[in-house]
PDB file of C-alpha atoms in Angstrom:
ATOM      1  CA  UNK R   1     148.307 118.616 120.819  1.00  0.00           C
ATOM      2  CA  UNK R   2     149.641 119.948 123.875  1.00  0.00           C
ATOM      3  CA  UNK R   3     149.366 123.412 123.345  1.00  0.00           C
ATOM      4  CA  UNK R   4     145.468 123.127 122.098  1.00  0.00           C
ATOM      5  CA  UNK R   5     144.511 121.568 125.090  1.00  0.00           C
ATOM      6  CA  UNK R   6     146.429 124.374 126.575  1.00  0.00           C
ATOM      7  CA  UNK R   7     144.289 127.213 124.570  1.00  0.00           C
ATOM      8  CA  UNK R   8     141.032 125.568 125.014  1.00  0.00           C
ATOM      9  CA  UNK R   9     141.722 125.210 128.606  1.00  0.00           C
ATOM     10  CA  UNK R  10     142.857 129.453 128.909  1.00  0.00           C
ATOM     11  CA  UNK R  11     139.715 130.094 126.869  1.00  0.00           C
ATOM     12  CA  UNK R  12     137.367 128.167 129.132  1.00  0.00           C
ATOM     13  CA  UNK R  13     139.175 129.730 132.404  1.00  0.00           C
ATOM     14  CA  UNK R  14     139.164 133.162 131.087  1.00  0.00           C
ATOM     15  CA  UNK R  15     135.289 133.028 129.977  1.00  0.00           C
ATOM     16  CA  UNK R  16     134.227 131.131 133.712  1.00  0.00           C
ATOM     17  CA  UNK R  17     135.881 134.651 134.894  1.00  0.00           C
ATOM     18  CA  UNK R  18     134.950 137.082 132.536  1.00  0.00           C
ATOM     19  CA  UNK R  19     131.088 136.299 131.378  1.00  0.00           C
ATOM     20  CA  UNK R  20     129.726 136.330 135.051  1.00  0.00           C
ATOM     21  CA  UNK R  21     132.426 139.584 135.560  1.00  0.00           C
ATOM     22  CA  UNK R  22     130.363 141.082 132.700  1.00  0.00           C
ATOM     23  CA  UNK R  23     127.287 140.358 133.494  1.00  0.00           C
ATOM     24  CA  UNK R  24     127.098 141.479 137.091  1.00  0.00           C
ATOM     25  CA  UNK R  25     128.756 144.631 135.757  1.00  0.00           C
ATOM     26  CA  UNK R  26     126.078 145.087 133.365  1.00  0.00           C
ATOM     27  CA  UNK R  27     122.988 144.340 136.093  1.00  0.00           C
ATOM     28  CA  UNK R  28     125.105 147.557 138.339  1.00  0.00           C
ATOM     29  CA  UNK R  29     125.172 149.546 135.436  1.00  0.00           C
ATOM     30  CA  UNK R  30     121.625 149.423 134.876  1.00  0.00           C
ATOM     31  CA  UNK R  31     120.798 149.118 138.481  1.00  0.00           C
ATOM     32  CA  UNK R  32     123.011 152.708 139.008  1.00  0.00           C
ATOM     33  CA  UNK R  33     121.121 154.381 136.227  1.00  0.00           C
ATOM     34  CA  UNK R  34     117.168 153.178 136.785  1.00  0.00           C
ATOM     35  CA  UNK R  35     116.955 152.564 140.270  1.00  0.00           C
ATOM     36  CA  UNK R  36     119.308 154.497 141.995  1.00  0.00           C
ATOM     37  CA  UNK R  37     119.370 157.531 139.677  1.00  0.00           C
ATOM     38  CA  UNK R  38     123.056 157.922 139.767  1.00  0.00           C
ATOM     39  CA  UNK R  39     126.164 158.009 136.895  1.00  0.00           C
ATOM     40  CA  UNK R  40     127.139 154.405 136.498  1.00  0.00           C
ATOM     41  CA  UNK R  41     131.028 154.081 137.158  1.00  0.00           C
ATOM     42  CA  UNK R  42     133.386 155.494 135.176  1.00  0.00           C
ATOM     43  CA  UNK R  43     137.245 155.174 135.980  1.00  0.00           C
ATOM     44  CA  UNK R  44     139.568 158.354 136.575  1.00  0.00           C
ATOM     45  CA  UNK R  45     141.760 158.730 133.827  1.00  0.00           C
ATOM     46  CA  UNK R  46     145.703 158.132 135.065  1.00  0.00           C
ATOM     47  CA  UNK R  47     146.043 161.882 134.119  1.00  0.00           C
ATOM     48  CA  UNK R  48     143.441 162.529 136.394  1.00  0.00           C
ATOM     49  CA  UNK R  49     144.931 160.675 138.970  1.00  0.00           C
ATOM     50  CA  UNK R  50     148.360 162.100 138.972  1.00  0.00           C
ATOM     51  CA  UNK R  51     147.208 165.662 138.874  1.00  0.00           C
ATOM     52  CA  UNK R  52     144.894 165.372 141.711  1.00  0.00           C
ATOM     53  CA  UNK R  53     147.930 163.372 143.615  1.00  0.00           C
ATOM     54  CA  UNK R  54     150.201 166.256 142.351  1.00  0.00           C
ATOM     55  CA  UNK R  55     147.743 168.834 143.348  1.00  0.00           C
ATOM     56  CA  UNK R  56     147.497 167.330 147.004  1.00  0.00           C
ATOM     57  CA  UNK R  57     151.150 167.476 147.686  1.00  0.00           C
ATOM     58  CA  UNK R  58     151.443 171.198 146.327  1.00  0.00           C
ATOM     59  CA  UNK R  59     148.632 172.703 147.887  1.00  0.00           C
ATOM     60  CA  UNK R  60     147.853 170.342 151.248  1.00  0.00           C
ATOM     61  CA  UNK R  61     150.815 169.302 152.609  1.00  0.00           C
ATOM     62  CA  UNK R  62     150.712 166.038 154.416  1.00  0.00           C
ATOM     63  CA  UNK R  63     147.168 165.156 154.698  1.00  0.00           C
ATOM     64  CA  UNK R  64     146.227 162.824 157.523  1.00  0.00           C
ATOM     65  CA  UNK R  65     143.054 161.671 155.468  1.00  0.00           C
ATOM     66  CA  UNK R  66     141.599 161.699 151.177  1.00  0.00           C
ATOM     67  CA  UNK R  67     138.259 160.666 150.886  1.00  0.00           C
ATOM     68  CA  UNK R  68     137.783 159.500 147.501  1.00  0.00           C
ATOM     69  CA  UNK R  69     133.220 159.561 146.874  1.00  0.00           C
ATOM     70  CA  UNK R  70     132.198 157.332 144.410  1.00  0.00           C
ATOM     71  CA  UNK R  71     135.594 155.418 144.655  1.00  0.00           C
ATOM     72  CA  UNK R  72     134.166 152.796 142.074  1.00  0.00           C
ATOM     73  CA  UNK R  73     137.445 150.176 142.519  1.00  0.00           C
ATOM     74  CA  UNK R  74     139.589 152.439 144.089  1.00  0.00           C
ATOM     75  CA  UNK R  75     142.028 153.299 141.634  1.00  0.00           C
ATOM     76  CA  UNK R  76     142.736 156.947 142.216  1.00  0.00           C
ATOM     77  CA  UNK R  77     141.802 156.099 146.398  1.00  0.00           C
ATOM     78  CA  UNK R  78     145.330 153.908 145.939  1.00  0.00           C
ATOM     79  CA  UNK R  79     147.101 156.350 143.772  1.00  0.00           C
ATOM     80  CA  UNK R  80     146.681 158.547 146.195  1.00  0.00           C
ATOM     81  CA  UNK R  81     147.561 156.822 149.412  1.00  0.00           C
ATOM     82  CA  UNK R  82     150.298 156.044 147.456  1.00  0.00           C
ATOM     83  CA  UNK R  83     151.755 158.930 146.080  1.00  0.00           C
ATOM     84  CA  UNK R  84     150.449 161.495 149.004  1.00  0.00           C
ATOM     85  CA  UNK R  85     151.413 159.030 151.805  1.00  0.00           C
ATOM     86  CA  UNK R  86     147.651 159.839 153.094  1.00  0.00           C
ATOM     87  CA  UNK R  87     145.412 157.623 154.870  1.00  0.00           C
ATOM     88  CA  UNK R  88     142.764 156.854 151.836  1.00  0.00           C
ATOM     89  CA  UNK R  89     139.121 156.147 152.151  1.00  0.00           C
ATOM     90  CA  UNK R  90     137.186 155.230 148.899  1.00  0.00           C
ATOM     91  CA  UNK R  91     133.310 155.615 149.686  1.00  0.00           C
ATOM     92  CA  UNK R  92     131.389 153.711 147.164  1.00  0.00           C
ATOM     93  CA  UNK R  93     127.686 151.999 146.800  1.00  0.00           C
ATOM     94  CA  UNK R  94     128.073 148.873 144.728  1.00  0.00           C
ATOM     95  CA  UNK R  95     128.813 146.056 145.954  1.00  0.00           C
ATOM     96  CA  UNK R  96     130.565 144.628 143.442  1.00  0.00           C
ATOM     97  CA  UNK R  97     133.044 147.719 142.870  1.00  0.00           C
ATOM     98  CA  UNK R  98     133.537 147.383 146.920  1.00  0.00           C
ATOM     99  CA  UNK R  99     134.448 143.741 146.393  1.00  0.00           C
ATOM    100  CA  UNK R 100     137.141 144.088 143.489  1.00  0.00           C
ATOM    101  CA  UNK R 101     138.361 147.471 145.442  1.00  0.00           C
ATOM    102  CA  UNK R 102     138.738 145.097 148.897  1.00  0.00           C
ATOM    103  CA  UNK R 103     141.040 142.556 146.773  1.00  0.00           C
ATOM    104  CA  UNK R 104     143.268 145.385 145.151  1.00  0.00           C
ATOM    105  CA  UNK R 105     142.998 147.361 148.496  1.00  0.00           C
ATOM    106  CA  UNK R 106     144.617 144.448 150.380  1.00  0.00           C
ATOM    107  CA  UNK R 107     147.917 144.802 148.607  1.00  0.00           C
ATOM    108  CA  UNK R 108     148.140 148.435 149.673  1.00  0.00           C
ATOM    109  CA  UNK R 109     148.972 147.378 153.399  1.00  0.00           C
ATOM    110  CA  UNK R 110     146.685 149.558 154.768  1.00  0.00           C
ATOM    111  CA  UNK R 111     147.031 152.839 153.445  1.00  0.00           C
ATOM    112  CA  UNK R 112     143.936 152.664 151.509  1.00  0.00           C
ATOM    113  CA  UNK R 113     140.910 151.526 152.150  1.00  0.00           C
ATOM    114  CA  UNK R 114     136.907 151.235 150.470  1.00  0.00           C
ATOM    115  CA  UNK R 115     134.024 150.914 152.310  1.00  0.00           C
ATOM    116  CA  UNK R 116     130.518 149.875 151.504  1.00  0.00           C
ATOM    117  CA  UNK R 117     128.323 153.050 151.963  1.00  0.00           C
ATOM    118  CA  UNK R 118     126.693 155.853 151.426  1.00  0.00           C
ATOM    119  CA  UNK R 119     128.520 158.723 151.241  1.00  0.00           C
ATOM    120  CA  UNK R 120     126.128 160.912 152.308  1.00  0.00           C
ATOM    121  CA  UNK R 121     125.540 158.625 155.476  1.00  0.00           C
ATOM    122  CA  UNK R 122     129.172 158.918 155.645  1.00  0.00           C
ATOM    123  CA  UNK R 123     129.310 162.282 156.223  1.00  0.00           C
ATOM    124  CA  UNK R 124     126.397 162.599 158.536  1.00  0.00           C
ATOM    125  CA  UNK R 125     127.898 160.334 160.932  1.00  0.00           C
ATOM    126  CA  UNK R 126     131.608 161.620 160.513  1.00  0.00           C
ATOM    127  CA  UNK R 127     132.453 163.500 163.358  1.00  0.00           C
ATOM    128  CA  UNK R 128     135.944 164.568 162.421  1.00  0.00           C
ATOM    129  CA  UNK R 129     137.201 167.236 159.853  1.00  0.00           C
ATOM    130  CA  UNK R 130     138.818 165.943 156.475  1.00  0.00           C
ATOM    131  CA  UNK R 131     141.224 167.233 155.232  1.00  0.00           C
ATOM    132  CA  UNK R 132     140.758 166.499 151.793  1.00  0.00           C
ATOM    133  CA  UNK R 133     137.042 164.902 149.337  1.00  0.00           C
ATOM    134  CA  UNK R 134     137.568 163.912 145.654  1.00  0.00           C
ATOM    135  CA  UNK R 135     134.706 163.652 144.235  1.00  0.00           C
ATOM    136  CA  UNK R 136     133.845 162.320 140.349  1.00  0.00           C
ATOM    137  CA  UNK R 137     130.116 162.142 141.065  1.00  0.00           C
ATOM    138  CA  UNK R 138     128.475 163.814 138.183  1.00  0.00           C
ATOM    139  CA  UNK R 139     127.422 167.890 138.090  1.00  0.00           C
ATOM    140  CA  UNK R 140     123.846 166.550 139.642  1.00  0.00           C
ATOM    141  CA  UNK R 141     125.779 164.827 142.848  1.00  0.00           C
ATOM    142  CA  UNK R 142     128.634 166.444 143.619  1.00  0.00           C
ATOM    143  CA  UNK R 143     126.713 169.781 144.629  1.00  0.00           C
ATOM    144  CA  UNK R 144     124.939 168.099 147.344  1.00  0.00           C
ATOM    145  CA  UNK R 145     128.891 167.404 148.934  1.00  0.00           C
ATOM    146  CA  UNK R 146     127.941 171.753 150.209  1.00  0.00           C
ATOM    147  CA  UNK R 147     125.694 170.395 152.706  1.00  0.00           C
ATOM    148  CA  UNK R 148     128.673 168.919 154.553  1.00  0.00           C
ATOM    149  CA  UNK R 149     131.089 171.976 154.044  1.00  0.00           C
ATOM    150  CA  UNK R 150     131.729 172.262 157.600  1.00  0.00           C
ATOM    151  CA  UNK R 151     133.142 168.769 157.531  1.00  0.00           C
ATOM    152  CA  UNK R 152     135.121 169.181 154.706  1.00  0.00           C
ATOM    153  CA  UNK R 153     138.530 171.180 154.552  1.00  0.00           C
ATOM    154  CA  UNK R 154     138.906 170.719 150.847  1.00  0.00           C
ATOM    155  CA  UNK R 155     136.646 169.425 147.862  1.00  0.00           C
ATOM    156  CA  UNK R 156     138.456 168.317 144.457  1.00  0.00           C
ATOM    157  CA  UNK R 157     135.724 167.603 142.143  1.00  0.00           C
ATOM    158  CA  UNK R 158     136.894 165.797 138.922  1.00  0.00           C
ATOM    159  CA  UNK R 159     135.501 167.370 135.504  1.00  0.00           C
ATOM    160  CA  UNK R 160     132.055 168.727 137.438  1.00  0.00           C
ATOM    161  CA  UNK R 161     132.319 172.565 138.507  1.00  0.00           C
ATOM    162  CA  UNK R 162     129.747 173.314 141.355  1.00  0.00           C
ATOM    163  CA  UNK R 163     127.483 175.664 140.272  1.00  0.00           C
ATOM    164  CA  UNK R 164     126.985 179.498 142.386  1.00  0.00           C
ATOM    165  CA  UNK R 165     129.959 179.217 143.979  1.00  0.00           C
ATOM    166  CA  UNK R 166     133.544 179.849 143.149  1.00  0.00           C
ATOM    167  CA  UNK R 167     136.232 177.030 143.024  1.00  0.00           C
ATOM    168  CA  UNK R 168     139.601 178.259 144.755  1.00  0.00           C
ATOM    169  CA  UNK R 169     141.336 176.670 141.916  1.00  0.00           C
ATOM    170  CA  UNK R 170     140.637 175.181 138.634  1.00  0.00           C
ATOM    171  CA  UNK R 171     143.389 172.711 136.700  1.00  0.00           C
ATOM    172  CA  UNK R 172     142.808 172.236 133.240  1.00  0.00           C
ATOM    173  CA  UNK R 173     143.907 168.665 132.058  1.00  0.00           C
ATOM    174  CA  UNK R 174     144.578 169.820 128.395  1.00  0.00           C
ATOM    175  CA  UNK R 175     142.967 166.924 126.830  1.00  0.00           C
ATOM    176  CA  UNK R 176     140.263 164.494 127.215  1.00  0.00           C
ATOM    177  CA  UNK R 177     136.558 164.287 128.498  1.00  0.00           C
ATOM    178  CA  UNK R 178     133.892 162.630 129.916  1.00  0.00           C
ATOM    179  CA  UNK R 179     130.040 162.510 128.221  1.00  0.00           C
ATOM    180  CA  UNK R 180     127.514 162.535 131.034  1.00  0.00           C
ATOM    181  CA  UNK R 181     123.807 163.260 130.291  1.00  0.00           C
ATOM    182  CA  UNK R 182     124.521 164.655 126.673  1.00  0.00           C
ATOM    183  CA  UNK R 183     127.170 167.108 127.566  1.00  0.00           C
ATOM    184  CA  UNK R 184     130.666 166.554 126.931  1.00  0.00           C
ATOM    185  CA  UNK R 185     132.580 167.523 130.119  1.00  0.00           C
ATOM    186  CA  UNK R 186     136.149 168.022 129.597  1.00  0.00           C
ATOM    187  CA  UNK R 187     138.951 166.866 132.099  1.00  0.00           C
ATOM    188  CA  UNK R 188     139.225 169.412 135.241  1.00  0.00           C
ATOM    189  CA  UNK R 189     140.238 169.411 138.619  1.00  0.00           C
ATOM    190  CA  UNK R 190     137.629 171.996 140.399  1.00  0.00           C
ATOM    191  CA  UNK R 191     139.070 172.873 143.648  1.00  0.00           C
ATOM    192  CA  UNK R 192     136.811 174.036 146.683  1.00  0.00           C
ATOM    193  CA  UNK R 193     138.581 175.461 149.922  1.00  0.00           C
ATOM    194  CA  UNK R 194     135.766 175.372 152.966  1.00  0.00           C
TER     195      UNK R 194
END
């Protein structure tokens, strides 16, 4: 008898959590796609993550900042901070992506952190250089990151090349692929040195 009570109690805990979890997802989703004309969130692969991570410390040694645009809930702003020892900065426009990014973010001590903004208002009112932008934006988005060049040291777009102009670098991920307006994008790391 125990152990039903039990169940019907995990089952009642776990929808309380999980319907109002789905449906606010749902109402950003749309909300990313009618009103604000963007790609809804989709999360970096953990091959995505560790390549960018791995391409960081090969290429950039010891980065002071990673911007992460479009960080959705920060997973590959952490793995970063993490595994680069950078300072990360996930840049992201939902509020409910910044809130469950804030909670994980708090267990990364400071080394990583999201904030609820623009990133295009970002970089108009960054003054500094950073050293390094990730960007998994979309191919209609991540183009308009050029404007800001002169801010930026490097740009590692995720699966979107930049079209007229030449990446430094391009990492094929050997498997796997995003869909995104009817194409079928497969898993790259574009790499832009300003």
């Amino acid at each position: 008898m125990n152990t039903t009570i039990l169940l019907v109690y995990v089952f009642f805990v776990f929808s309380a959590v999980m319907v109002p979890y789905i449906w606010i997802r749902g109402i950003e989703y749309a909300w990313c796609i009618l009103v604000k004309h963007q790609a809804p969130f989709v999360a970096s692969s953990l091959g995505q993550r560790r390549a960018t991570a791995k391409h960081i410390n090969e290429y950039y040694k010891n980065p002071k900042t990673v911007v992460e645009v479009g960080s959705g809930y920060g997973g590959l702003a952490r793995y970063i901070a993490r595994h680069t020892g950078a300072k990360s900065i996930g840049l992201e426009n939902m509020p409910f992506c910044v809130f469950v990014a804030r909670i994980f973010d708090f267990f990364s001590f400071g080394k990583s952190k999201t904030l609820f903004i623009d990133a295009f208002d970002y970089f108009e009112n960054n003054k500094e250089k950073i050293d390094v932008v990730v960007a998994y934006l979309g191919p209609t988005l991540t183009p308009k990151l050029l404007k800001y060049r002169k801010k930026i040291k490097v740009l590692i777009s995720l699966n979107f090349e930049i079209e007229n102009i030449k990446p430094t670098r391009v990492i094929d991920l050997r498997g796997g692929s995003v869909r995104y307006g009817g194409k079928k994008y497969p898993h790259k790391l574009f790499v832009y040195e300003f």
